[in-house]
XYZ file of C-alpha atoms in Angstrom:
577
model
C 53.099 78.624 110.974
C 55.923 76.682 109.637
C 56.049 74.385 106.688
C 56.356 70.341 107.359
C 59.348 68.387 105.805
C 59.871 65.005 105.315
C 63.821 64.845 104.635
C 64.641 61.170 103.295
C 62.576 58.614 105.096
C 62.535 55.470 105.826
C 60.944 53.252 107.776
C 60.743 49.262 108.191
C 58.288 47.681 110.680
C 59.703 45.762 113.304
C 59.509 42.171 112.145
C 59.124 42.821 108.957
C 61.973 42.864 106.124
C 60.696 45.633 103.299
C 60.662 48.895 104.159
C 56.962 50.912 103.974
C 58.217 53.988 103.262
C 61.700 54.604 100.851
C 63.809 57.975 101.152
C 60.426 59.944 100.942
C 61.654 63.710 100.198
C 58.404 65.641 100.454
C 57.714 69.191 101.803
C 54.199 70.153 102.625
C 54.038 74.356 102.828
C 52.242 76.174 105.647
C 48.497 76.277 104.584
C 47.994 73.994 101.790
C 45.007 71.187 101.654
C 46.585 68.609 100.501
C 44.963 64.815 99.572
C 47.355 61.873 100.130
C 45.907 58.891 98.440
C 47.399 55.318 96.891
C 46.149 51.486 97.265
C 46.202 49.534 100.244
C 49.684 49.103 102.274
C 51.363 51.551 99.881
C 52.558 53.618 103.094
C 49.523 56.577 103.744
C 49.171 55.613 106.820
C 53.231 55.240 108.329
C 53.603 58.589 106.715
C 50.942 59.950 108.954
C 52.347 58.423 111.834
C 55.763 59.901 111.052
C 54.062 63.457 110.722
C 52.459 62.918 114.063
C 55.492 61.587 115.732
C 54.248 58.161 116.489
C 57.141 56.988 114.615
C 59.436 55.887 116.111
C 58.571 56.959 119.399
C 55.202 54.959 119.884
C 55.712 52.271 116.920
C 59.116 50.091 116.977
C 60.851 50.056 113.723
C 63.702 51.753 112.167
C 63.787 54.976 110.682
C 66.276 56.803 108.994
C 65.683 60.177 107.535
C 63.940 63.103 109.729
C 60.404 65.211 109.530
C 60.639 68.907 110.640
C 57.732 71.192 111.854
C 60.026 74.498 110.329
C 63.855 73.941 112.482
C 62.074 71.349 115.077
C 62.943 67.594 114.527
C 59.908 65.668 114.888
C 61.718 62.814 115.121
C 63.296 63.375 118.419
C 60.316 65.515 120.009
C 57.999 64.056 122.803
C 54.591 63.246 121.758
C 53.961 65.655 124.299
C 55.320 68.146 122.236
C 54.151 67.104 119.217
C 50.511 67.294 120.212
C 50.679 70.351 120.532
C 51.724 71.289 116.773
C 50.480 68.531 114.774
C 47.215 66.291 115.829
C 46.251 63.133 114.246
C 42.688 61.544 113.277
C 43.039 57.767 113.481
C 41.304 55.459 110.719
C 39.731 53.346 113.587
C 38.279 56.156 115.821
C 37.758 53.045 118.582
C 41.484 53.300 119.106
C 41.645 57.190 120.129
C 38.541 57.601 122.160
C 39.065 57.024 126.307
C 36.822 58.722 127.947
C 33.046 57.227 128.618
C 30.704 60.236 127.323
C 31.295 62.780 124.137
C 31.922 65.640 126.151
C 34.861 64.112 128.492
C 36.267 63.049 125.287
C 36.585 66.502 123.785
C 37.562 68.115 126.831
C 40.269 65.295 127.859
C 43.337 67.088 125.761
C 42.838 70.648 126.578
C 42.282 69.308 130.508
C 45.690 67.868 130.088
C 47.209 70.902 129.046
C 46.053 72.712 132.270
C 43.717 75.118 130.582
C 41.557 77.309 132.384
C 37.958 76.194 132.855
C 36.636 78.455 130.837
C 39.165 77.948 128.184
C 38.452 73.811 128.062
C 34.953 75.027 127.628
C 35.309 77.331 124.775
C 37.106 74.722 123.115
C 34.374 71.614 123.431
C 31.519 73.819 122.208
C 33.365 75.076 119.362
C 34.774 71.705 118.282
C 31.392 69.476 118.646
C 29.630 72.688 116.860
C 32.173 72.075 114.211
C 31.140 68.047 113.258
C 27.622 68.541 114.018
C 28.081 66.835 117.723
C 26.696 69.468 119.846
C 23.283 67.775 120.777
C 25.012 64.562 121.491
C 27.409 65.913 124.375
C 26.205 63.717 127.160
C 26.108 60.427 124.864
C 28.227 57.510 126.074
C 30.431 56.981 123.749
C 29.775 53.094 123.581
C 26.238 54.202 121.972
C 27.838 55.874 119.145
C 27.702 54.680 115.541
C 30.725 54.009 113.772
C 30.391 57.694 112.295
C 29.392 59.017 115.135
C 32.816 58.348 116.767
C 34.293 59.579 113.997
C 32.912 63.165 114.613
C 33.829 62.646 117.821
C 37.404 61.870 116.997
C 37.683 64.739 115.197
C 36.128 67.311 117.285
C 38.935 65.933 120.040
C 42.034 66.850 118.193
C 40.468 70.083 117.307
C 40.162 71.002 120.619
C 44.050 70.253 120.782
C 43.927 73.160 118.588
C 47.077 72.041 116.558
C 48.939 74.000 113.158
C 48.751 70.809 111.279
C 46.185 68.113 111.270
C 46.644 64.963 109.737
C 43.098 62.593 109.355
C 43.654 59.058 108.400
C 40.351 57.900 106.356
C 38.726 60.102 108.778
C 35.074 59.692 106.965
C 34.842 56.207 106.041
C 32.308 55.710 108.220
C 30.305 58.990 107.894
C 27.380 58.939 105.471
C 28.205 61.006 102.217
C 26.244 64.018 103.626
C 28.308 63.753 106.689
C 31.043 63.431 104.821
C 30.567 66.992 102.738
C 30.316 68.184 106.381
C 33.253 67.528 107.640
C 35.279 68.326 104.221
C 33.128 71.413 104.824
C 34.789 72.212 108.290
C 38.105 70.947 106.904
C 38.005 73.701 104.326
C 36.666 76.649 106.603
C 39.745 75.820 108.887
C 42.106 75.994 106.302
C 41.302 79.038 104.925
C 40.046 80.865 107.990
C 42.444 80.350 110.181
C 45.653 78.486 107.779
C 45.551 75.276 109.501
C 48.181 73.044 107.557
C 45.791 69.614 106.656
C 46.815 66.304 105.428
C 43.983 64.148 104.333
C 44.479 60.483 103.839
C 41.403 59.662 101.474
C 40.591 56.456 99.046
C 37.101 58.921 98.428
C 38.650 60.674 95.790
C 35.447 61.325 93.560
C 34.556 63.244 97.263
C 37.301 65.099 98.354
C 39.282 66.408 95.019
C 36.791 69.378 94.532
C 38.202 70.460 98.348
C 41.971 70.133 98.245
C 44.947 72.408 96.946
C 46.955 69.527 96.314
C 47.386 65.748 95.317
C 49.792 63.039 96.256
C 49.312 59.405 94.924
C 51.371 56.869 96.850
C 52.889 53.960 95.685
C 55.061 51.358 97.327
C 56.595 53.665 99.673
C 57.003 56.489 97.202
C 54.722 59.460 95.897
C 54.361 58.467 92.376
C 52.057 61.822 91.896
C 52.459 65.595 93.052
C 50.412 67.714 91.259
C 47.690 70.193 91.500
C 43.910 68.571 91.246
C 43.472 69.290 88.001
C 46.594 67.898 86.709
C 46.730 65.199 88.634
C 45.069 62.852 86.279
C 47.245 63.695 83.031
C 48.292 60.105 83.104
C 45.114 57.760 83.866
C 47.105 54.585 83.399
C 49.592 55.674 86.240
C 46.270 55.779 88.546
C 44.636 52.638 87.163
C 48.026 51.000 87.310
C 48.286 51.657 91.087
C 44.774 51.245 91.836
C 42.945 54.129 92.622
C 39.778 55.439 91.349
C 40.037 58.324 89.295
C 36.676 60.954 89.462
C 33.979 59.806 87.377
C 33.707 63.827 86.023
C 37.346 63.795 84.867
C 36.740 60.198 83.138
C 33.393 61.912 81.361
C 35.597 64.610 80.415
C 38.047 62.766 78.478
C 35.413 61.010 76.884
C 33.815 64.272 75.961
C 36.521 66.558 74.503
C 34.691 68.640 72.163
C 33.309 69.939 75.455
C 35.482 70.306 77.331
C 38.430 71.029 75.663
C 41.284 70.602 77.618
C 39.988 71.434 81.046
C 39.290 69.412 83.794
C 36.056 69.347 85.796
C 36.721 68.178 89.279
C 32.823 68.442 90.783
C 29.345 68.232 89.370
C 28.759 71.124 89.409
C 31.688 72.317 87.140
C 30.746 69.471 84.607
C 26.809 70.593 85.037
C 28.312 73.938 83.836
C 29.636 72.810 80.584
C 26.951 70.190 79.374
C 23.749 72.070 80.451
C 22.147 73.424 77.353
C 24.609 70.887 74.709
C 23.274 68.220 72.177
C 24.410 65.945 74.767
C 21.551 67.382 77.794
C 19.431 67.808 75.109
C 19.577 64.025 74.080
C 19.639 63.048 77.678
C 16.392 64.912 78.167
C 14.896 62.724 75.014
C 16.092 60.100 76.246
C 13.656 60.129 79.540
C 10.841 61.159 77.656
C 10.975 58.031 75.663
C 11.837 55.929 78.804
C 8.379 54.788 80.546
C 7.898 55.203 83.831
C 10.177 53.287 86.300
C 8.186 50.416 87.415
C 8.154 49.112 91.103
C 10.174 45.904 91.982
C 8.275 42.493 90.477
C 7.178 40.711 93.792
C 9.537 37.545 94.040
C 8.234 34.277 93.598
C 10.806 32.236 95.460
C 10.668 32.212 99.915
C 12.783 34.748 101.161
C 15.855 33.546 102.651
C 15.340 36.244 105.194
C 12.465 38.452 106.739
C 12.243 41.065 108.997
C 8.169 40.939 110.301
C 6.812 44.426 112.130
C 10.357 44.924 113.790
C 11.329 47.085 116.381
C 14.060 48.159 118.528
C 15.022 50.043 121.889
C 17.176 51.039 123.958
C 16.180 52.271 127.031
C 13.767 55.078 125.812
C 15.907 55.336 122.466
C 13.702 54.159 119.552
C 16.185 52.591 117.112
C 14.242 50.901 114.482
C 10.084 51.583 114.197
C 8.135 48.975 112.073
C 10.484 47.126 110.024
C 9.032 44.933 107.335
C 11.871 43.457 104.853
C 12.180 40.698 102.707
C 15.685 39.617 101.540
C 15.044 36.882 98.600
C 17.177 34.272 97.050
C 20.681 35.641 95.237
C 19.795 39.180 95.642
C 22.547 41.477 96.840
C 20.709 43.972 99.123
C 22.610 47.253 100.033
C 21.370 48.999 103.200
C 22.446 52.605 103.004
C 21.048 55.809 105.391
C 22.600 58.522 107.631
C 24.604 57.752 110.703
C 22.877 56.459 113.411
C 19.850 55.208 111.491
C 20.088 51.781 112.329
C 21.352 50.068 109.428
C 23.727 47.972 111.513
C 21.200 47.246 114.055
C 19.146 45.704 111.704
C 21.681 43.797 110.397
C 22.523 42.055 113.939
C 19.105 41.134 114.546
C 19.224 38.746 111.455
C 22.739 37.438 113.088
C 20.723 36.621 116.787
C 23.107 39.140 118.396
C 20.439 40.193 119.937
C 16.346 40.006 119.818
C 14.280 42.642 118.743
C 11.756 44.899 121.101
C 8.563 44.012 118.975
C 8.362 41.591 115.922
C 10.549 38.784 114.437
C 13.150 37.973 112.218
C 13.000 34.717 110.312
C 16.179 32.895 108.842
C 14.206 30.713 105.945
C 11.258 30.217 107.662
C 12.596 29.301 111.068
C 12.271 32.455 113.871
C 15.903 34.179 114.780
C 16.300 33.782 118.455
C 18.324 36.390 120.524
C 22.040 34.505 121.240
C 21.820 32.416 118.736
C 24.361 33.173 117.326
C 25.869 29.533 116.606
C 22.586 28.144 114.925
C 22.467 31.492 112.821
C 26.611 31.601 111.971
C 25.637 27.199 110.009
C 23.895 28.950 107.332
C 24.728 32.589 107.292
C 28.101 34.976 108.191
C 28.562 38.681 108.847
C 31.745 41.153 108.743
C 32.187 43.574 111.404
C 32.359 47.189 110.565
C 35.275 47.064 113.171
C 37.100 43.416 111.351
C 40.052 43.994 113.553
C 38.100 42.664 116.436
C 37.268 39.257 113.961
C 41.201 37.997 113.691
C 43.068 36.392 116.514
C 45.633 34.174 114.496
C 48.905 34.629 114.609
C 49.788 34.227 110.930
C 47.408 35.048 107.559
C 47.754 31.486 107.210
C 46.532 30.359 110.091
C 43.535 32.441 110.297
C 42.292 30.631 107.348
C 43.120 27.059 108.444
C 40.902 28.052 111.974
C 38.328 28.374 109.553
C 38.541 25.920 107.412
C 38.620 23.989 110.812
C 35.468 24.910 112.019
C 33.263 25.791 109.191
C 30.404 24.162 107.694
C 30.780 20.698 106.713
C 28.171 20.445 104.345
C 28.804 22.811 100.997
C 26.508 24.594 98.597
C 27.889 23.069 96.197
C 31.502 21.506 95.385
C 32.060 23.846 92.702
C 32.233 26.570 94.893
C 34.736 25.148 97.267
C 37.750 27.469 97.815
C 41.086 26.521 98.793
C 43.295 28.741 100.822
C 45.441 29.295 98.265
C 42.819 30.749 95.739
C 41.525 32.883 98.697
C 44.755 34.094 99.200
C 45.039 35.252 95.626
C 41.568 36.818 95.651
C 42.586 38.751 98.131
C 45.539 39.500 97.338
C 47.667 38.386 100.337
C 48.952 35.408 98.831
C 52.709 36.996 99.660
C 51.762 37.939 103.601
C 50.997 34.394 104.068
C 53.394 34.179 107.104
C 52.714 37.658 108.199
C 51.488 38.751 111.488
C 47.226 40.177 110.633
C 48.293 43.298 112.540
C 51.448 44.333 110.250
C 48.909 44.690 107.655
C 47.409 47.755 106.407
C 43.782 48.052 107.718
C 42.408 47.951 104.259
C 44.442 44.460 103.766
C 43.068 43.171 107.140
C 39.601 43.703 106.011
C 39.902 42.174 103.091
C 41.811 39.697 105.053
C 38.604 39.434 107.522
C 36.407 39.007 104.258
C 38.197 35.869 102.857
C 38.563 33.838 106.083
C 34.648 34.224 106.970
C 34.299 32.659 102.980
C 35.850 29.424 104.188
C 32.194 28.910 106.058
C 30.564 28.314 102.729
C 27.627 30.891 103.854
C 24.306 31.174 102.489
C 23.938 34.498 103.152
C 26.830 37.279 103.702
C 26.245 40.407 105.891
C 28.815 42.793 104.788
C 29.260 45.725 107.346
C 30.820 48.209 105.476
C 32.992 45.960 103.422
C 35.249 48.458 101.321
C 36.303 50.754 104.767
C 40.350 51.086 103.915
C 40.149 49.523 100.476
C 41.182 51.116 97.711
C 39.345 51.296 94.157
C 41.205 48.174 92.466
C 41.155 45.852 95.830
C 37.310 46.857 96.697
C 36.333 46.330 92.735
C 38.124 43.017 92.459
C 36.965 41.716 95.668
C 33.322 42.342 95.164
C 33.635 41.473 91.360
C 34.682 38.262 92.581
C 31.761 37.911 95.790
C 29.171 39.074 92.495
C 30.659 35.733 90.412
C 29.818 33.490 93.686
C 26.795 34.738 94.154
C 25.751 33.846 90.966
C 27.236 30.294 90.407
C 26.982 29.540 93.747
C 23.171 30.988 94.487
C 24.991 33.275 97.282
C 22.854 36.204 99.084
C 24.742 39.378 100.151
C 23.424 41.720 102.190
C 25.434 45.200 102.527
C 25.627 47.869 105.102
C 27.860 50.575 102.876
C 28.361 54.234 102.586
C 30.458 53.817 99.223
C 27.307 54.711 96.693
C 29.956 53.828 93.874
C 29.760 50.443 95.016
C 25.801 50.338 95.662
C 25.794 51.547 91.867
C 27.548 48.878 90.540
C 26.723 45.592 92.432
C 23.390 46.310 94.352
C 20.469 44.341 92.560
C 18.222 46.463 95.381
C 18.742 49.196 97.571
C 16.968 49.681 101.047
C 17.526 53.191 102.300
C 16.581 53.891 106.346
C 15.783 56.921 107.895
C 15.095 57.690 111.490
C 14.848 53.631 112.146
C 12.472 53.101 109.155
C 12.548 52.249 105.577
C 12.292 55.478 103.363
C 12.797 54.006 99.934
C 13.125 50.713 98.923
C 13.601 49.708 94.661
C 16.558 49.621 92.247
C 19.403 51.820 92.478
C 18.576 53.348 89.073
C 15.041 54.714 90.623
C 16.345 55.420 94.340
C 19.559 57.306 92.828
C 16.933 59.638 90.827
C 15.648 60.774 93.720
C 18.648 63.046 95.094
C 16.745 65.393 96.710
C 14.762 63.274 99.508
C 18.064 60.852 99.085
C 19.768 64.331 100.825
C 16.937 63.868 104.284
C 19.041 60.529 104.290
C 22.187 61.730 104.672
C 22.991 60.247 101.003
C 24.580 61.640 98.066
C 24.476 59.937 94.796
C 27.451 58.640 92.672
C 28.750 61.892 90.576
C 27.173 60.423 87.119
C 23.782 59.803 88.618
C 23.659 63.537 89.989
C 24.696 65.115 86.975
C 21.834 63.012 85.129
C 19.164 64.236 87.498
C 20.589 68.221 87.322
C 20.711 68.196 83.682
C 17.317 66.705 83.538
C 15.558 69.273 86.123
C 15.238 66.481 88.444
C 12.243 64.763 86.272
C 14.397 61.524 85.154
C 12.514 58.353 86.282
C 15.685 56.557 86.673
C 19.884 57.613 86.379
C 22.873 56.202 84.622
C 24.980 54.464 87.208
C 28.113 54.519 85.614
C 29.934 56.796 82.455
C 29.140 54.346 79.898
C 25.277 54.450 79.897
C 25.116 58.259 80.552
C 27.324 58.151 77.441
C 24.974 55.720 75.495
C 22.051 57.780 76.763
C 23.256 60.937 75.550
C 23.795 59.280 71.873
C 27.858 59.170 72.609
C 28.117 56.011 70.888
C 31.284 54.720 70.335
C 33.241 56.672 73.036
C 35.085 54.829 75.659
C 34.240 54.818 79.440
């Protein structure tokens, strides 16, 4: 199989006045893994659309420069043609998938390429076995969860059998077990049989222990080519920029004398070179001083929201069994569990998008109705998983003034009034004011989403997988800034989320749901400690809060969340995070 090279692109929206990508010069060999990575709008996503060949034939713009599959020009090739070579995963699976149940889905491309029967066959089995879809073949797709139709996505282009895949963000709606799964598949496909893949990730901490290779965009330009454990020689270039960089190379640097020089890139590497040290030793004291984790003080206030012996079906399809929850005053409540386990179900019920089987929902006291949806949207608002389906303006700008139109009229409290220039800036779109939603990234549109649903003045947020398509430095600055409302403005958030990172850092309380019900519910310090049952849940926990648990045999009450208190646990006073 031939190598892929990008020979001096370019490429300008149509409309729009920058170019997204500048005189990118980038050859990617036959075989490699490679991670392609940067902030929001920095130009992952046009570059997968050149590979694929979407640009310019499906997307209007102007391109200069040309991308070869070995001698064939890309560029000038039908997608036809292109299809058959190179096969693309789109970030929003909704805008891929055609066909009405999982199986038609699969078997659409190879059906268009006149296969045999037996041959189209062959080819669904193998790719649903692949993502773990097998026993959902007959599902309408309409059913599926958001990471459901991801797998589903997947399994499609595989079928297509192609030399090079490119995935855009293709698990950013899969649980992080799911997740491992796919990277899983990704890998045995590589190796096994060479396929060429080009992974478009803001998971870093998740995918670097899989790839061959690392690119870091930045405006139009890869900033960073380098293997994965030299990619991070220069941490200011990725904090610059705004990407994450893995919490086990940051513990590294902080930890030299252990290290020394190398680079761990998984757990398990930096499990390797702490277990039996002064610093597992002191982390090990450390518990045995620490009494046991106590269960969450009952709250004295009213809840602002309460779920009463709640159920939910479909048909015959049991989707949530006996749900008692209790959502209090300021708290910010992440909802995390495996695909499919009802987490945004649950959600909707509170929003009177639809009324439960058995039970009741109360809003403050007064009962949640089924389609009421206006009554519920005076005190309370919710993002979509899917936010492109929320904006309908035809600038930035005026998307905020329709709300601002017709939001609340009453506010919390003045001092929590936001203009829609301040939004702007918190979200940092102040410069696409006068641009079209739909030239933005899909990370900017959901942050873009986000801000407008502010100018309601809710009580309570529902955030449906807020940071899908953000990177590190936009997702940490926007939810630094929803954490300051919520407490000077006595805000409630409740968050449906797969990002555990984030659940470590602003979740007062996590709820985790399994098989419709609630499996755990306390404080992320306790329900991170508990890695193996969080692993029936389709959950992983952030890198620091794993290694804690390994080191200690799995008997730590409660984990570090972040680098500095597994530092200041271990004794490593002093040391920077």
């Amino acid at each position: 199989m031939p190598d892929v090279h990008v020979d001096r692109v370019t490429f300008t929206y149509a409309g729009s006045k920058e170019p997204v990508l500048r005189s990118l010069d980038l050859t990617i060999r036959q075989g490699e893994f490679v991670l392609l990575t940067g902030s929001s709008g920095c130009g992952k996503t046009t570059l997968a659309l050149v590979l694929a060949g979407l640009i310019p034939s499906r997307i209007g713009g102007h391109l200069r420069g040309s991308v070869y599959y070995g001698a064939d020009n890309i560029s000038t090739m039908s997608i036809y043609e292109v299809s058959q070579r190179i096969g693309i995963v789109f970030q929003n699976p909704d805008n891929q998938l055609v066909q009405m149940s999982v199986e038609e889905e699969v078997a659409f491309g190879p059906e268009n390429l006149a296969l045999q029967q037996t041959e189209i066959l062959q080819r669904v089995e193998q790719s649903l076995n692949y993502t773990g879809m097998d026993g959902m073949r007959r599902e309408p797709i309409f059913a599926l969860s958001g990471g459901q139709k991801q797998r589903v996505a997947i399994s499609a282009t595989l079928a297509m059998r192609p030399q090079v895949l490119v995935l855009d963000e293709p698990t950013s709606d899969l649980d992080p077990i799911g997740t491992q799964e796919v990277l899983h598949v990704l890998r045995m496909l590589n190796k096994q049989y060479g396929m060429t893949i080009v992974l478009v990730e803001h998971k870093v901490d998740e995918v670097i222990p899989w790839v061959d290779r690392v690119l870091l965009m930045d405006q139009g330009k890869v900033v960073v080519d380098s293997s994965p454990r030299s990619a991070f020689d220069d941490i200011q270039l990725w904090n610059n920029v705004g990407v994450s960089v893995p919490q086990m190379v940051m513990l590294a640097r902080n930890i030299p004398t252990i290290f020394q020089g190398t680079t761990p890139v998984s757990v398990e590497e930096a499990f390797a070179g702490l277990q039996g040290t002064s610093y597992a030793r002191a982390l090990q004291q450390h518990n045995e001083r620490y009494v046991a984790a106590q269960e969450l003080e009952p709250a004295r206030a009213q809840p602002v929201l309460r779920w009463e012996k709640v159920g939910l079906a479909y048909d015959s399809k049991q989707v949530l069994r006996d749900i008692n929850l209790k959502i209090f005053p300021q708290e910010w409540v992440a909802i995390i569990g495996p695909n499919g386990s009802g987490k945004t179900s649950l959600a909707s019920l509170a929003m009177g998008f639809q009324a439960p089987t058995t039970g009741a929902i109360y809003c403050r006291e007064a009962i949640v109705k089924g389609g009421s949806i206006s009554r519920q949207a005076e005190k309370m608002a919710y993002l979509f998983q899917a936010a492109d389906n929320m904006l309908f303006g035809a600038t930035v700008q005026k998307e905020f003034e329709f709300g601002f139109k017709h939001g609340r009229k009453s506010q919390l409290d003045s001092n929590v009034a936001l203009t829609i220039n301040e939004l702007l800036q918190t979200i940092d779109l102040a410069r696409y004011r006068d641009s079209n939603p739909f030239h933005l990234s899909h990370g900017q549109r959901k942050r873009l989403a986000i801000g407008v649903l502010l100018t309601r003045h809710p009580q309570i947020l529902i955030l449906d997988e807020p940071t899908t398509g953000q990177d590190e430095g936009h997702a940490r600055a926007f939810l630094q800034f929803l954490e300051a409302l919520r407490a000077s403005g006595k805000y409630t958030y409740v968050m449906i989320t797969h990002h555990m990172l984030a659940v470590a850092r602003y979740a007062s309380r996590v709820v985790v749901l399994r098989d419709g019900g609630i499996a755990m519910d306390d404080v992320p310090e306790a329900v991170f400690a508990r890695r193996h049952e969080l692993a029936s849940c389709g959950i992983l926990p952030p890198p620091i809060a794993q290694l804690h648990s390994r080191l200690c045999d799995d008997r730590a009450p409660r984990v570090a969340l972040n680098i500095a208190d597994f530092l200041s646990y271990t004794n490593a006073v002093g040391v920077s995070s």
